[in-house]
Tab-separated table of C-alpha atoms and ligand atoms in Angstrom:
chain	number	residue	atom	x	y	z
A	1	MET	CA	0.000	0.000	0.000
A	2	ALA	CA	3.093	2.263	-0.101
A	3	HIS	CA	1.747	4.232	-3.063
A	4	SER	CA	-1.873	4.579	-1.973
A	5	PRO	CA	-3.115	8.010	-3.091
A	6	LEU	CA	-5.763	8.208	-0.349
A	7	GLY	CA	-3.910	10.056	2.448
A	8	ARG	CA	-6.244	11.352	5.145
A	9	THR	CA	-9.595	10.096	3.925
A	10	LEU	CA	-13.237	10.939	4.437
A	11	VAL	CA	-15.803	8.402	3.193
A	12	ILE	CA	-19.237	9.943	2.562
A	13	ALA	CA	-21.754	7.121	2.209
A	14	ASN	CA	-25.414	7.187	1.202
A	15	PRO	CA	-26.986	4.319	3.224
A	16	ALA	CA	-30.111	4.507	1.024
A	17	ALA	CA	-28.195	4.047	-2.266
A	18	HIS	CA	-28.795	0.972	-4.413
A	19	SER	CA	-32.101	0.252	-2.669
A	20	GLY	CA	-30.558	0.374	0.831
A	21	LYS	CA	-27.385	-1.624	0.091
A	22	GLY	CA	-25.305	1.518	0.722
A	23	ALA	CA	-25.538	0.920	4.490
A	24	THR	CA	-23.914	-2.531	4.274
A	25	GLY	CA	-21.394	-1.116	1.810
A	26	ALA	CA	-20.370	1.548	4.340
A	27	GLU	CA	-19.865	-1.099	7.045
A	28	PHE	CA	-17.716	-3.118	4.650
A	29	ALA	CA	-15.641	-0.018	3.833
A	30	ARG	CA	-15.089	0.556	7.571
A	31	HIS	CA	-13.786	-3.025	8.021
A	32	PHE	CA	-11.567	-2.745	4.940
A	33	LEU	CA	-9.986	0.573	5.949
A	34	THR	CA	-9.469	-0.618	9.552
A	35	SER	CA	-7.869	-3.878	8.388
A	36	TYR	CA	-5.583	-2.161	5.840
A	37	ALA	CA	-4.406	0.733	7.983
A	38	SER	CA	-1.559	1.546	5.564
A	39	ALA	CA	-4.123	2.332	2.814
A	40	THR	CA	-4.816	5.740	4.416
A	41	LYS	CA	-3.286	8.206	6.854
A	42	GLY	CA	-6.434	7.849	8.951
A	43	TYR	CA	-10.055	7.834	7.875
A	44	GLU	CA	-13.545	8.876	8.920
A	45	ILE	CA	-16.900	7.663	7.616
A	46	ARG	CA	-19.945	9.930	7.526
A	47	LEU	CA	-23.402	8.649	6.514
A	48	THR	CA	-25.789	11.026	4.764
A	49	ALA	CA	-29.149	11.508	6.479
A	50	SER	CA	-31.145	12.893	3.554
A	51	MET	CA	-30.960	14.409	0.093
A	52	GLY	CA	-28.544	17.373	-0.014
A	53	ASP	CA	-26.583	16.312	3.091
A	54	ALA	CA	-23.566	15.151	1.070
A	55	VAL	CA	-23.071	18.655	-0.396
A	56	ASN	CA	-22.530	20.147	3.068
A	57	ILE	CA	-20.372	17.286	4.354
A	58	ALA	CA	-18.106	17.497	1.276
A	59	ALA	CA	-17.922	21.307	1.447
A	60	SER	CA	-16.398	21.064	4.936
A	61	ALA	CA	-13.831	18.377	4.008
A	62	ALA	CA	-10.856	20.677	3.252
A	63	SER	CA	-8.758	19.041	5.999
A	64	PHE	CA	-8.825	15.677	4.135
A	65	ASP	CA	-6.591	14.585	1.243
A	66	SER	CA	-9.325	12.487	-0.346
A	67	VAL	CA	-13.098	12.145	-0.183
A	68	LEU	CA	-14.550	8.779	-1.192
A	69	ALA	CA	-18.160	8.850	-2.387
A	70	LEU	CA	-20.001	5.615	-1.582
A	71	GLY	CA	-23.301	5.602	-3.451
A	72	GLY	CA	-24.818	6.179	-6.864
A	73	ASP	CA	-24.449	9.005	-9.359
A	74	GLY	CA	-26.863	11.175	-7.322
A	75	VAL	CA	-24.669	11.267	-4.234
A	76	ILE	CA	-21.457	11.575	-6.287
A	77	HIS	CA	-23.096	14.608	-7.942
A	78	GLU	CA	-23.776	16.143	-4.518
A	79	ILE	CA	-20.226	15.448	-3.288
A	80	ALA	CA	-18.700	17.008	-6.424
A	81	ASN	CA	-20.839	20.123	-5.840
A	82	GLY	CA	-19.665	20.261	-2.215
A	83	LEU	CA	-15.983	19.828	-3.142
A	84	MET	CA	-16.250	22.664	-5.679
A	85	LYS	CA	-17.069	25.028	-2.780
A	86	ILE	CA	-13.513	24.428	-1.464
A	87	ALA	CA	-10.637	26.532	-2.891
A	88	PRO	CA	-8.728	24.545	-5.559
A	89	ASP	CA	-5.454	24.406	-3.589
A	90	ARG	CA	-7.245	22.873	-0.558
A	91	ARG	CA	-9.725	20.675	-2.466
A	92	PRO	CA	-9.432	16.937	-1.665
A	93	ALA	CA	-9.234	14.391	-4.482
A	94	LEU	CA	-12.476	12.494	-5.207
A	95	GLY	CA	-12.598	8.702	-5.245
A	96	ILE	CA	-15.733	6.693	-5.866
A	97	ILE	CA	-16.987	3.444	-4.377
A	98	PRO	CA	-19.875	2.904	-6.800
A	99	MET	CA	-22.993	1.611	-5.071
A	100	GLY	CA	-25.946	2.607	-7.218
A	101	SER	CA	-28.487	1.360	-9.684
A	102	GLY	CA	-27.105	3.139	-12.744
A	103	ASN	CA	-23.396	3.692	-11.967
A	104	ASP	CA	-22.700	5.643	-15.141
A	105	TYR	CA	-19.836	7.643	-13.623
A	106	ALA	CA	-18.232	4.394	-12.439
A	107	ARG	CA	-18.430	3.179	-16.046
A	108	THR	CA	-16.739	6.378	-17.254
A	109	LEU	CA	-13.867	6.073	-14.760
A	110	GLY	CA	-13.553	2.277	-15.028
A	111	MET	CA	-14.418	1.622	-11.356
A	112	LYS	CA	-15.942	-1.727	-10.333
A	113	PRO	CA	-19.679	-1.204	-9.637
A	114	ASN	CA	-21.455	-2.503	-6.527
A	115	ASN	CA	-18.313	-4.239	-5.283
A	116	VAL	CA	-16.932	-2.292	-2.316
A	117	GLU	CA	-13.865	-4.473	-1.852
A	118	GLY	CA	-13.058	-4.376	-5.580
A	119	ALA	CA	-13.465	-0.585	-5.780
A	120	LEU	CA	-11.363	0.039	-2.640
A	121	ALA	CA	-8.633	-2.230	-4.037
A	122	GLN	CA	-8.702	-0.119	-7.237
A	123	LEU	CA	-8.529	3.125	-5.228
A	124	VAL	CA	-5.548	2.160	-3.061
A	125	ARG	CA	-3.588	1.250	-6.197
A	126	GLY	CA	-5.016	4.177	-8.177
A	127	HIS	CA	-3.573	7.418	-9.455
A	128	ILE	CA	-4.908	10.958	-9.302
A	129	MET	CA	-5.924	12.609	-12.548
A	130	PRO	CA	-7.719	15.924	-13.183
A	131	VAL	CA	-11.052	15.527	-14.967
A	132	GLU	CA	-13.592	17.996	-16.299
A	133	LEU	CA	-16.970	18.839	-14.853
A	134	GLY	CA	-20.003	20.302	-16.562
A	135	LEU	CA	-21.743	23.366	-15.134
A	136	VAL	CA	-25.378	24.282	-15.762
A	137	ASN	CA	-26.908	27.413	-14.206
A	138	GLY	CA	-24.510	27.209	-11.257
A	139	GLU	CA	-24.856	23.419	-10.694
A	140	TYR	CA	-21.881	21.156	-11.467
A	141	PHE	CA	-22.429	17.779	-13.106
A	142	ILE	CA	-20.114	14.790	-13.191
A	143	GLU	CA	-21.595	12.820	-16.098
A	144	THR	CA	-24.821	13.927	-17.737
A	145	LEU	CA	-27.287	16.737	-18.365
A	146	SER	CA	-30.213	16.088	-20.670
A	147	PHE	CA	-33.445	17.670	-21.826
A	148	GLY	CA	-36.568	16.138	-23.341
A	149	LEU	CA	-37.694	12.551	-23.614
A	150	ASP	CA	-34.426	11.061	-22.399
A	151	ALA	CA	-34.676	13.186	-19.250
A	152	ALA	CA	-38.320	12.082	-18.891
A	153	ILE	CA	-37.154	8.449	-19.097
A	154	ALA	CA	-34.410	8.978	-16.481
A	155	LEU	CA	-36.847	10.696	-14.114
A	156	ASP	CA	-39.464	7.968	-14.717
A	157	THR	CA	-36.925	5.316	-13.672
A	158	THR	CA	-36.414	7.123	-10.341
A	159	THR	CA	-40.164	7.208	-9.691
A	160	ARG	CA	-40.653	3.570	-10.685
A	161	ARG	CA	-37.673	2.384	-8.620
A	162	ALA	CA	-39.142	4.040	-5.522
A	163	HIS	CA	-42.171	1.712	-5.878
A	164	ASP	CA	-40.610	-1.447	-7.307
A	165	THR	CA	-36.981	-2.449	-6.724
A	166	SER	CA	-37.124	-5.590	-8.889
A	167	GLN	CA	-35.664	-3.726	-11.883
A	168	GLU	CA	-32.695	-1.356	-11.980
A	169	GLY	CA	-30.027	0.205	-14.178
A	170	GLU	CA	-30.188	-0.480	-17.882
A	171	ALA	CA	-33.276	-2.771	-17.671
A	172	LEU	CA	-35.251	-0.080	-15.881
A	173	PHE	CA	-34.152	2.628	-18.350
A	174	PHE	CA	-35.032	0.298	-21.218
A	175	THR	CA	-38.611	-0.407	-20.053
A	176	SER	CA	-39.266	3.240	-19.140
A	177	GLY	CA	-37.862	4.216	-22.548
A	178	LEU	CA	-40.130	1.909	-24.517
A	179	ARG	CA	-43.170	3.175	-22.605
A	180	ILE	CA	-42.391	6.889	-23.013
A	181	LEU	CA	-41.152	6.758	-26.617
A	182	SER	CA	-44.091	4.602	-27.795
A	183	ALA	CA	-46.444	7.384	-26.717
A	184	GLY	CA	-44.842	9.611	-29.378
A	185	SER	CA	-43.968	13.289	-29.156
A	186	LYS	CA	-43.722	16.330	-31.381
A	187	GLY	CA	-40.564	17.307	-29.519
A	188	TYR	CA	-39.833	20.456	-27.511
A	189	ALA	CA	-39.252	23.734	-29.393
A	190	CYS	CA	-35.739	24.742	-28.527
A	191	SER	CA	-33.021	27.231	-29.463
A	192	VAL	CA	-29.415	26.089	-28.951
A	193	SER	CA	-26.246	28.073	-29.486
A	194	PHE	CA	-23.044	26.015	-29.336
A	195	ASP	CA	-19.794	27.883	-28.566
A	196	GLY	CA	-21.316	31.289	-29.384
A	197	GLU	CA	-22.415	30.223	-32.884
A	198	LYS	CA	-25.702	31.312	-34.495
A	199	PRO	CA	-28.522	29.554	-32.591
A	200	LEU	CA	-30.065	26.428	-34.114
A	201	GLU	CA	-33.863	26.328	-33.962
A	202	LEU	CA	-34.735	22.705	-33.239
A	203	ARG	CA	-37.552	20.471	-32.062
A	204	GLU	CA	-35.793	18.304	-29.555
A	205	LEU	CA	-36.710	14.801	-28.467
A	206	ILE	CA	-33.268	14.407	-26.948
A	207	LEU	CA	-30.600	16.939	-26.148
A	208	ALA	CA	-27.834	15.583	-23.955
A	209	PHE	CA	-24.569	17.167	-22.751
A	210	GLN	CA	-22.140	14.549	-21.494
A	211	VAL	CA	-18.842	14.440	-19.616
A	212	GLY	CA	-18.572	10.662	-20.114
A	213	PRO	CA	-20.220	8.412	-22.734
A	214	THR	CA	-23.227	6.912	-20.901
A	215	TYR	CA	-26.398	7.680	-18.999
A	216	GLY	CA	-29.346	5.592	-17.859
A	217	GLY	CA	-27.229	2.700	-16.598
A	218	GLY	CA	-25.091	2.145	-19.688
A	219	PHE	CA	-26.831	3.775	-22.672
A	220	LYS	CA	-23.967	5.136	-24.798
A	221	ILE	CA	-25.613	8.397	-25.740
A	222	CYS	CA	-22.299	10.139	-26.604
A	223	PRO	CA	-19.874	7.338	-27.434
A	224	ASP	CA	-17.046	9.831	-28.144
A	225	ALA	CA	-17.276	11.665	-24.790
A	226	SER	CA	-14.271	11.552	-22.453
A	227	PRO	CA	-13.780	13.126	-18.994
A	228	ILE	CA	-10.201	14.146	-19.850
A	229	ASP	CA	-10.638	15.799	-23.264
A	230	GLY	CA	-11.552	19.187	-21.741
A	231	LYS	CA	-14.832	19.276	-23.702
A	232	LEU	CA	-18.472	18.390	-23.213
A	233	THR	CA	-20.049	16.223	-25.900
A	234	ALA	CA	-23.591	16.930	-27.071
A	235	CYS	CA	-26.060	14.610	-28.793
A	236	TYR	CA	-29.275	15.904	-30.348
A	237	ASN	CA	-31.820	15.103	-33.038
A	238	SER	CA	-31.959	17.362	-36.104
A	239	LYS	CA	-35.371	16.003	-37.223
A	240	ILE	CA	-38.316	14.206	-35.604
A	241	PRO	CA	-38.299	10.511	-36.553
A	242	SER	CA	-41.398	8.306	-36.869
A	243	ILE	CA	-42.208	6.279	-33.730
A	244	PRO	CA	-40.818	2.994	-35.193
A	245	ARG	CA	-37.592	4.767	-36.198
A	246	LEU	CA	-37.381	6.436	-32.806
A	247	LEU	CA	-37.687	3.047	-31.073
A	248	THR	CA	-34.972	1.635	-33.355
A	249	LEU	CA	-32.668	4.558	-32.511
A	250	PHE	CA	-33.342	3.956	-28.814
A	251	LEU	CA	-32.292	0.301	-29.148
A	252	LEU	CA	-29.189	1.286	-31.146
A	253	ALA	CA	-28.258	3.861	-28.452
A	254	LYS	CA	-27.521	1.050	-26.012
A	255	LYS	CA	-24.265	0.430	-27.897
A	256	GLY	CA	-23.846	4.002	-29.204
A	257	ARG	CA	-24.779	3.042	-32.768
A	258	HIS	CA	-27.586	5.641	-33.013
A	259	VAL	CA	-24.946	8.268	-33.910
A	260	ASN	CA	-24.638	6.701	-37.382
A	261	SER	CA	-28.159	7.961	-38.181
A	262	ASN	CA	-28.341	11.110	-40.327
A	263	ILE	CA	-30.827	12.711	-37.928
A	264	ILE	CA	-28.596	12.316	-34.846
A	265	LYS	CA	-25.796	14.825	-34.360
A	266	GLN	CA	-22.901	14.608	-31.949
A	267	ARG	CA	-20.379	17.383	-31.295
A	268	HIS	CA	-17.739	18.512	-28.794
A	269	LEU	CA	-18.106	21.949	-27.226
A	270	ASP	CA	-16.956	24.325	-24.497
A	271	ARG	CA	-20.275	26.063	-23.851
A	272	ALA	CA	-23.881	26.270	-24.966
A	273	VAL	CA	-26.943	28.388	-24.312
A	274	VAL	CA	-30.251	26.505	-24.442
A	275	THR	CA	-33.748	27.995	-24.295
A	276	PHE	CA	-37.074	26.195	-24.491
A	277	SER	CA	-40.353	27.935	-25.167
A	278	GLU	CA	-42.284	25.411	-23.053
A	279	PRO	CA	-41.568	23.418	-19.868
A	280	VAL	CA	-39.305	20.454	-20.615
A	281	PRO	CA	-38.125	17.561	-18.431
A	282	VAL	CA	-34.496	18.117	-17.367
A	283	GLN	CA	-32.207	15.689	-15.530
A	284	VAL	CA	-28.728	16.257	-14.175
A	285	ASP	CA	-26.804	13.120	-13.101
A	286	GLY	CA	-30.160	11.303	-12.843
A	287	GLU	CA	-31.904	13.870	-10.625
A	288	GLU	CA	-34.523	16.414	-11.676
A	289	LEU	CA	-33.369	19.971	-12.436
A	290	PRO	CA	-36.115	22.612	-12.184
A	291	TYR	CA	-37.318	24.166	-15.447
A	292	ALA	CA	-35.678	27.517	-16.259
A	293	ASP	CA	-36.158	30.031	-19.098
A	294	LYS	CA	-32.518	29.681	-20.082
A	295	TYR	CA	-29.789	27.116	-19.416
A	296	GLU	CA	-26.160	28.191	-19.657
A	297	VAL	CA	-23.921	25.165	-19.989
A	298	HIS	CA	-20.112	25.185	-19.655
A	299	VAL	CA	-17.266	22.764	-19.338
A	300	LEU	CA	-14.650	23.234	-16.605
A	301	PRO	CA	-11.559	21.356	-17.793
A	302	LYS	CA	-9.415	19.765	-15.074
A	303	ALA	CA	-11.832	21.017	-12.400
A	304	LEU	CA	-11.617	18.051	-10.050
A	305	ARG	CA	-8.813	15.627	-9.179
A	306	VAL	CA	-10.236	12.116	-9.323
A	307	ILE	CA	-8.650	8.825	-8.268
A	308	MET	CA	-8.576	6.603	-11.362
A	309	PRO	CA	-7.953	2.848	-11.327
N	401	ATP	N1	-29.906	8.945	3.952
N	401	ATP	C1	-30.593	9.125	2.829
N	401	ATP	N2	-31.872	8.678	2.738
N	401	ATP	C2	-32.579	8.815	1.596
N	401	ATP	N3	-32.093	9.411	0.452
N	401	ATP	C3	-30.830	9.868	0.506
N	401	ATP	C4	-30.022	9.751	1.675
N	401	ATP	N4	-28.798	10.286	1.409
N	401	ATP	C5	-28.852	10.735	0.136
N	401	ATP	N5	-30.057	10.481	-0.412
N	401	ATP	C6	-30.515	10.746	-1.799
N	401	ATP	O1	-30.661	9.520	-2.500
N	401	ATP	C7	-30.661	9.815	-3.898
N	401	ATP	C8	-30.123	8.670	-4.716
N	401	ATP	O2	-28.904	8.319	-4.235
N	401	ATP	P1	-27.739	7.626	-5.090
N	401	ATP	O3	-27.574	8.256	-6.394
N	401	ATP	O4	-26.570	7.580	-4.162
N	401	ATP	O5	-28.223	6.109	-5.280
N	401	ATP	P2	-29.062	5.389	-6.415
N	401	ATP	O6	-30.205	6.260	-6.803
N	401	ATP	O7	-29.346	4.024	-5.893
N	401	ATP	O8	-28.045	5.260	-7.605
N	401	ATP	P3	-28.024	5.842	-9.108
N	401	ATP	O9	-27.962	7.364	-8.981
N	401	ATP	O10	-26.784	5.263	-9.723
N	401	ATP	O11	-29.274	5.372	-9.761
N	401	ATP	C9	-29.877	11.112	-4.041
N	401	ATP	O12	-30.748	12.092	-4.553
N	401	ATP	C10	-29.476	11.463	-2.623
N	401	ATP	O13	-29.557	12.852	-2.357
C-alpha cells in the first residue's frame, strides 16, 4: 500500500443508495480501511441523512486529502458540488466506491460497480488525474445533463424504482424508454447556441450534454465523450423521426450506434446556451433539475482531481 493516493480520507456514504445496500457497503468499507491501515493516513466515515446532506459534508472536508463517495451518481453529484465550494489548492481528491443502480460515472472512470472491496482495491492502487466537470446554471455535473424525452425516461426510472426495486439500471431505463417513446412526441421547441455560434432552432426529443459516454445505466448516448478531453459532448436530433424509427434509434443507443443515423448529431463543445419555449423535463446526473427560461452550460476542464484505477 506504499503508493496509496488516499492520504487522510473521508468516506461519505449514502446508506439509502442501491435500494438500501449503501448501508452494508459503508460497514464493509469501515472493516476494509481498519484492516488495511496503511491504505490511508487515517479515515472517517460519515453517513448522509437525507438528500442534499452530502453537499454540506463534502464542502467542509478541506482538511482531508481524499473524499470517497459511496453511493450512486446522485450522491457523487452532490459530493462534487460540495468539493467545488472548497478553494482549488485545498480541495481533496475524489474517489468513488460505486454503489448505485445506474453507476454511469463508475463506467466512465472504469471503477468496479457494486463491489466495495473491488473498488477500494482499485482506489488504493489508483492514481490521481484531473477531470472535467459540466456546469449548468450554477450546478456542477459529473456525467450527464439532458433535456426532453431522455430526461423524462431517467426521471421515470427514479419514480418507478421508488415503488418497485425488482428492476434497476439499464433494464429499468429500457422499459421506461419503450413506454415513453411509444407514446410519441412532437418534440420540444428549442433554441441552442453552441460555442457562441448562431442559434439552431430545433424540435428536440433528446438533447444531452455529457462528460462521459453513458447515462441511464449504460446507454452510450455520446460514445465519443471523455472526462479528460476538456470538452463536453452533445447529442441531439436534427429532425423528428417516426415512432418505429425512434424506437430503433433507442435500441441502437444502447451500444452508441444511433450516432450513425443522419438525424442524430454529436459534437464537442466548451459552452452552450439553451432555451425552451415550453416546460421540458431536465435531468442532471439522474436527478430532476427545475425548469428555467434559459440554461447556460459550460465545461470546466481539469476542475476536479479524481482517483482513477
Ligand atoms: N440517507 C438518505 N436517505 C434517503 N435518500 C438519501 C439519503 N442520502 C442521500 N439520499 C438521496 O438519494 C438519492 C439517490 O442516491 P444515489 O444516487 O446515491 O443512489 P441510487 O439512486 O441508488 O443510484 P443511481 O444514482 O446510480 O441510480 C440522491 O438524490 C441522494 O440525495
